[in-house]
XYZ file of C-alpha atoms in Angstrom:
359
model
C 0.000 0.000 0.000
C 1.766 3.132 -1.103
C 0.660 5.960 0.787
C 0.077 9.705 -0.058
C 2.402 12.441 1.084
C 0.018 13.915 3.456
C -0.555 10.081 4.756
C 2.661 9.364 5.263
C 3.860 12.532 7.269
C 0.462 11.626 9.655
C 2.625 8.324 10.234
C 5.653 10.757 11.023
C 3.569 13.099 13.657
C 2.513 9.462 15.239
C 6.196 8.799 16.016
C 7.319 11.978 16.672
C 9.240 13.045 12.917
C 8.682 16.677 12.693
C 6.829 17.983 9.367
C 5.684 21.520 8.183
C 2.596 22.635 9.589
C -0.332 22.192 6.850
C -2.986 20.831 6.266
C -4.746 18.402 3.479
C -7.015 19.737 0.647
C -9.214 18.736 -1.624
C -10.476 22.012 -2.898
C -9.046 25.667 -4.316
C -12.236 27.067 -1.878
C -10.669 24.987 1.346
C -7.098 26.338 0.277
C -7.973 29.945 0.097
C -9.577 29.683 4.093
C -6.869 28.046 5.171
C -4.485 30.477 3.669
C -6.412 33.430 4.721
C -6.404 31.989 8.903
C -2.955 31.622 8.332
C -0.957 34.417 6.563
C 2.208 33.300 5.484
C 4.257 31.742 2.179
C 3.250 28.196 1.414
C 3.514 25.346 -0.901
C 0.900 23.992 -2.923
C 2.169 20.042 -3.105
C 0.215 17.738 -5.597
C -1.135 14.443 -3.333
C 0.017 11.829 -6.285
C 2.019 8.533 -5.887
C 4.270 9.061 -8.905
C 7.797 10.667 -8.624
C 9.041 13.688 -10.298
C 5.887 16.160 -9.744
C 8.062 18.694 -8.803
C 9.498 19.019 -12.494
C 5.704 17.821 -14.032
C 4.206 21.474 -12.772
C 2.730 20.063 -9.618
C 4.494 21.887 -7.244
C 3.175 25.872 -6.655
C 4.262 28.868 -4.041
C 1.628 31.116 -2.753
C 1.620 33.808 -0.650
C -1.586 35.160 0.132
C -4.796 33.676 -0.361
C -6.079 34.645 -3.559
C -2.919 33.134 -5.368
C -3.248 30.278 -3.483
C -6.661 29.836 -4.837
C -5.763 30.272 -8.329
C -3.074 27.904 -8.136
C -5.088 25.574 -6.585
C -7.415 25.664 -9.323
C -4.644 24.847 -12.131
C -3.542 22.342 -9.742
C -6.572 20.386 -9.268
C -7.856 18.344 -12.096
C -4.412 18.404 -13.409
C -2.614 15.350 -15.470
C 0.657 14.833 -14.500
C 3.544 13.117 -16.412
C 6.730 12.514 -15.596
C 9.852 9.970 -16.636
C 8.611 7.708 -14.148
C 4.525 7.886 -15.403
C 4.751 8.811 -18.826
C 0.824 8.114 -18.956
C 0.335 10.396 -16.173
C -1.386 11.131 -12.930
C -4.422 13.149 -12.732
C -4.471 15.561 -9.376
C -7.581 14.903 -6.763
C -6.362 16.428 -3.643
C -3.391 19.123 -2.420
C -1.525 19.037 0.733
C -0.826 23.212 1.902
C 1.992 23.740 4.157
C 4.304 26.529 5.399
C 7.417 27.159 3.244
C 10.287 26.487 5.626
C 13.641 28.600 4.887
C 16.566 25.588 4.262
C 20.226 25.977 4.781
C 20.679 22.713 4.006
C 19.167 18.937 2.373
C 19.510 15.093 2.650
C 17.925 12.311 1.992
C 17.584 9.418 4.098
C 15.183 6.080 3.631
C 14.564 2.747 5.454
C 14.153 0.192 2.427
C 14.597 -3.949 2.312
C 17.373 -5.228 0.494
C 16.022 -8.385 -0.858
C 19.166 -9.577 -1.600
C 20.870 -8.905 1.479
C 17.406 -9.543 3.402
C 17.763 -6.984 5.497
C 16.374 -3.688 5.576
C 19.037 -1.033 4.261
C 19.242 2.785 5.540
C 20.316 4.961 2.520
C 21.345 8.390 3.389
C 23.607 10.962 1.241
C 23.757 15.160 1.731
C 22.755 15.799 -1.595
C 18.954 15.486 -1.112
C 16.195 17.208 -2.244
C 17.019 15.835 -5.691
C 15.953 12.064 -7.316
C 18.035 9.664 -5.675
C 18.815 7.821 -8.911
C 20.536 10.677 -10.512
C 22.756 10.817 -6.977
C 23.310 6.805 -7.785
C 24.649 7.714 -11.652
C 26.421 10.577 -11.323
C 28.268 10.471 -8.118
C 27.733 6.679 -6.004
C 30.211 7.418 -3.303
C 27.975 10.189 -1.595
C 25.186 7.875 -0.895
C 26.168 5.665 2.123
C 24.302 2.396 3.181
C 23.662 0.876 6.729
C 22.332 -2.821 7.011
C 20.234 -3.658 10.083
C 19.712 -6.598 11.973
C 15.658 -7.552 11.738
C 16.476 -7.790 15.128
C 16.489 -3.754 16.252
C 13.392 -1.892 16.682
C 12.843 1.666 14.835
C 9.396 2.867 15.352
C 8.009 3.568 12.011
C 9.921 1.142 9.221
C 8.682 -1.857 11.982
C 5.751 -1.187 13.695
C 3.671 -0.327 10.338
C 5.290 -3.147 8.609
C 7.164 -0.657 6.029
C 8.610 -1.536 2.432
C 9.696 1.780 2.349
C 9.859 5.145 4.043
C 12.234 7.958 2.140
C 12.408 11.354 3.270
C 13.163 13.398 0.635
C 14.609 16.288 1.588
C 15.028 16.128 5.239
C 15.957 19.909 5.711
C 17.710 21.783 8.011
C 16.282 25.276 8.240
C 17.993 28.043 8.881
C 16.740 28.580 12.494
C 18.274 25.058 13.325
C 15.123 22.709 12.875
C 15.291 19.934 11.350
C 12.144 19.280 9.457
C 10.375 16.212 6.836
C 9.452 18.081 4.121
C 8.596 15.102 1.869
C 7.280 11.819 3.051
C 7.277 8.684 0.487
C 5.749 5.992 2.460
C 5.093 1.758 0.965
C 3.587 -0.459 3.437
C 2.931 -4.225 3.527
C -0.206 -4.869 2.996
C 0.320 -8.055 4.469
C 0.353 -6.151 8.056
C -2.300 -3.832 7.637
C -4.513 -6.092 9.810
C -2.765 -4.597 12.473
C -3.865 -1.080 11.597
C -7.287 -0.962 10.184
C -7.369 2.929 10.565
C -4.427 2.802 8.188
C -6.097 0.556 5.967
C -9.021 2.543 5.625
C -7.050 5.110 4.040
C -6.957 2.565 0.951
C -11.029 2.735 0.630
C -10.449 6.583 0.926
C -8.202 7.811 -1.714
C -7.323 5.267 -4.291
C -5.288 7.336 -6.844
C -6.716 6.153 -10.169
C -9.919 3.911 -11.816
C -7.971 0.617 -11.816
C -7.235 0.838 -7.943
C -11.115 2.147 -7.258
C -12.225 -0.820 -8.575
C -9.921 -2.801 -6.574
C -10.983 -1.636 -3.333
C -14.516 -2.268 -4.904
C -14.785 -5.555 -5.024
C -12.774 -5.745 -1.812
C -9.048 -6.362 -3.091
C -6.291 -4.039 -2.196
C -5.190 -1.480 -4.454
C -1.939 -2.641 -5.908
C -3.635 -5.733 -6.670
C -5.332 -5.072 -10.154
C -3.981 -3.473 -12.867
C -5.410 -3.081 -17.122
C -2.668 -3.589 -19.157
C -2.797 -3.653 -23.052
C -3.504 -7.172 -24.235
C -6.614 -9.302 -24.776
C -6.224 -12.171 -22.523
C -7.427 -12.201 -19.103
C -5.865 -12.948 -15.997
C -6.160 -13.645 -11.982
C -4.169 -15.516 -10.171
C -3.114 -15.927 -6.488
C -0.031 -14.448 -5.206
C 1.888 -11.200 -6.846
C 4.841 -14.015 -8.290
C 2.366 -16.224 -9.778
C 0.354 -13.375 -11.456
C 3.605 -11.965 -12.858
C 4.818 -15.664 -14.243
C 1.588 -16.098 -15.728
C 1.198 -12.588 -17.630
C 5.145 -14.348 -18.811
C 3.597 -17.518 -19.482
C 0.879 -15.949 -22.052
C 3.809 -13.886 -23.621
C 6.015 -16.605 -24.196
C 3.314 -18.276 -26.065
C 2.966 -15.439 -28.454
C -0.047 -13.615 -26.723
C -0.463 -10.609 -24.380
C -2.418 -10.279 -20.976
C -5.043 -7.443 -20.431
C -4.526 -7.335 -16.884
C -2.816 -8.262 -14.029
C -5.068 -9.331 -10.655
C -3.944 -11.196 -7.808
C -6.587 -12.352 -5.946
C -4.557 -13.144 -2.657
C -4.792 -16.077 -0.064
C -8.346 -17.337 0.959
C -10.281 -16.376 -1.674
C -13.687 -16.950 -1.215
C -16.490 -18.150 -4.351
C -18.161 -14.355 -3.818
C -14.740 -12.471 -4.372
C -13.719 -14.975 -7.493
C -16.837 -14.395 -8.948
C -15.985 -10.411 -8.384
C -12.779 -10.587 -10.023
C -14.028 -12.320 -13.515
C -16.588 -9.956 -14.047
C -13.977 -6.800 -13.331
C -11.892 -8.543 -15.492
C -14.131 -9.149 -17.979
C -15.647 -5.966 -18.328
C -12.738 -4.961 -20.119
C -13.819 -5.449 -24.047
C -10.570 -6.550 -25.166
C -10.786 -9.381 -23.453
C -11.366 -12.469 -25.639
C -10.492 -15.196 -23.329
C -9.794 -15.560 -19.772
C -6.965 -17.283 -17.878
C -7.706 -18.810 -13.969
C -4.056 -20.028 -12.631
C -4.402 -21.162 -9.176
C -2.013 -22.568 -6.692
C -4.033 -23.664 -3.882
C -2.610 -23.773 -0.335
C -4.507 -20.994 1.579
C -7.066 -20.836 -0.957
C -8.998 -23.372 -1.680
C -9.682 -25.299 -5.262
C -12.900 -26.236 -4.785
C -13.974 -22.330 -3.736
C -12.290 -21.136 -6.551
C -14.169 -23.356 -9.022
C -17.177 -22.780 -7.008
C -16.869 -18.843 -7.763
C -16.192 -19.794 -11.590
C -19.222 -21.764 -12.151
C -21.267 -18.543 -10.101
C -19.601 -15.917 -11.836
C -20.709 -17.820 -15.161
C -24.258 -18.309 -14.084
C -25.738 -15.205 -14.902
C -27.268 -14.101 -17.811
C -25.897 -10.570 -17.347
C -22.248 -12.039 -17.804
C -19.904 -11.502 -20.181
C -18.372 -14.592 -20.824
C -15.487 -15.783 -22.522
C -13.699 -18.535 -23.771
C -11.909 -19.666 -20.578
C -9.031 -21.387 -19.241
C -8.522 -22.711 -15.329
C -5.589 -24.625 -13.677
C -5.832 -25.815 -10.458
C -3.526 -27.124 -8.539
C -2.699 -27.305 -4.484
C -5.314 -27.449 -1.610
C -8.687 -29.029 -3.034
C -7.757 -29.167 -6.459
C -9.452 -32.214 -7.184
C -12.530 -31.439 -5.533
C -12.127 -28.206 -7.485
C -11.719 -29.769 -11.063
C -14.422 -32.082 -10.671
C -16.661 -29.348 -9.840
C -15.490 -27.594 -12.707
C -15.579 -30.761 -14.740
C -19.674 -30.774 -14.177
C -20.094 -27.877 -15.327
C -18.688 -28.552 -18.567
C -14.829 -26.991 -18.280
C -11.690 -28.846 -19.024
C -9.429 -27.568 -16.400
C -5.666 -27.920 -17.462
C -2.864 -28.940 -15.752
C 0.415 -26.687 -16.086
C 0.758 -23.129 -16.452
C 2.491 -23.349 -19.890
C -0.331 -25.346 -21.645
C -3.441 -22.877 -19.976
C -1.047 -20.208 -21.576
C -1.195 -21.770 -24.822
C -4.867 -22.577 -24.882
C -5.396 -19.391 -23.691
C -3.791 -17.415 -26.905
C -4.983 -19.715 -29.063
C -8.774 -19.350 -28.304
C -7.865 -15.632 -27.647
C -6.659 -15.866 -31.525
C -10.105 -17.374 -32.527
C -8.661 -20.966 -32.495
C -10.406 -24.294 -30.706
């Protein structure tokens, strides 16, 4: 679950980080009150989850109220595009705070280094800049710290963190040191543990893909359109990925990528086809399940629903099962007149070759 700027510096309050004072916005009519309550200079920061806004136009300065409106109003409703989302990011909310006088920047983050399996602390003086051009151009002034899982630091463990960057962490010239950027990733895995945190992925889901998502009760990094024509869900982000590889080593292209997660239920299988399916490039459907927390026979049982209806788009489909139930899972399948197959490759075949128009 990546998390808004404005989300993440709450999580920084909560264990004590400083941040500017501000406050969150969703308006140009709730920017100009604020403004006007408190006179000052402040920034007008763009609430999106891609990098390089800054250099996209979504970053404004305002100092009085009536700017601060205007500006609000270009910002809002805005597309932005940068290197790292060439398709862009439209603009649905603004965080407001205080423009803090810096004498100096770094950046510092809490990441895991898979490879190491650890988590890493990155931290080089020449922040307020993207990290990857400090990585090119000059690798000896970013310096790296392994932990032991062991140690405790408040925020990367207790909200079960992929990632928290600060970016720049600013001295000012009064001496404070301040987190004037907040890039927060958490588990979702551990948001269990903080369902007020978790709610916050109901609230704001940044584009139509993750809405629908958190519609139909999946978490928002868990569905995704892409370009092609045949559909996919699977269980587990690794599986999802190898089968979207699967269909393009066979010579076709997947339309989406949805991982259903562990326990799937028949109601939220049933969910999933028809959000996949209500994409109309779809012309045939791939089911790849592994079963061990979610069950075969549930998964077949949401199939055979989600086929029921006369209101359903259907499709020529595909289903492996394999794992927990399987067999109770392909026999149920079996009755209702599909031929589930047995390896990924071969479902990946059959799927681009009815998705070509062949038997």
């Amino acid at each position: 679950m990546k998390l808004m700027e404005y989300q993440g510096k709450e999580l920084f309050r909560r264990v004590g980080i400083p941040t500017p004072n501000g406050v969150f916005a969703t308006t140009a009519d709730d920017v100009r009150t604020y403004i006007a309550a408190h006179p000052g200079s402040w920034v007008l920061k763009s609430q999106v989850l891609m990098g390089g806004r800054g250099k996209a136009g979504g970053i404004k300065f305002a100092d009085d109220a009536q700017q601060g409106e205007t500006l609000a109003r270009e910002l809002i409703g805005k597309t932005l595009k940068s290197v790292q989302n060439p398709a862009g990011e439209q603009v649905k909310s603004l965080l407001v705070e205080e423009k803090v006088d810096i004498a100096s920047e770094a950046y510092v983050s809490i990441a895991i280094d898979r490879a190491a399996r650890k988590p890493v602390v990155l931290v080089t003086a020449q922040g307020g800049m993207d990290v990857e051009e400090v990585a090119e151009h000059d690798p000896d002034a970013i310096k790296k710290y392994w932990i032991d899982p062991a140690s405790v630091y408040t925020l990367f463990m207790d909200y079960g963190a992929n990632l928290v960057e600060i970016n720049p962490l600013v001295l000012t010239k009064d001496g404070r040191v301040i987190a004037s950027d907040a890039k927060v990733d958490l588990d979702d895995n551990g948001l269990y543990k903080h369902p007020d945190i978790a709610a916050w992925n109901k609230a704001a889901p940044a584009d139509e893909d993750q809405a629908a998502a958190v519609a139909i009760g999946l978490g928002m990094s868990n569905y995704a359109k892409l370009d092609g024509t045949i559909g996919v869900i699977a269980n587990g982000a690794g599986l999802g990925m190898g089968t979207m590889d699967a269909i393009r080593n066979a010579g076709g292209a997947a339309a989406n990528f949805l991982d259903i997660g562990g326990g799937a239920q028949a109601e939220l299988v049933k969910k999933s086809y028809n959000l996949v399916t209500s994409d109309p490039k779809v012309k045939a459907m791939f089911i790849n399940i592994f079963g061990g927390i979610t069950r075969g026979d549930q998964v077949a049982k949401g199939i055979v629903e989600a086929l029921a209806g006369d209101d359903v788009r259907k499709v020529p489909l595909v289903v492996r099962l394999t794992g927990t139930n399987a067999e109770e899972g392909r026999a149920i399948l079996d009755r209702a007149g599909f031929v589930p197959v047995e390896t990924m490759d071969e479902g990946a075949a059959r799927a681009v070759a009815l998705a070509n128009g062949s038997n």
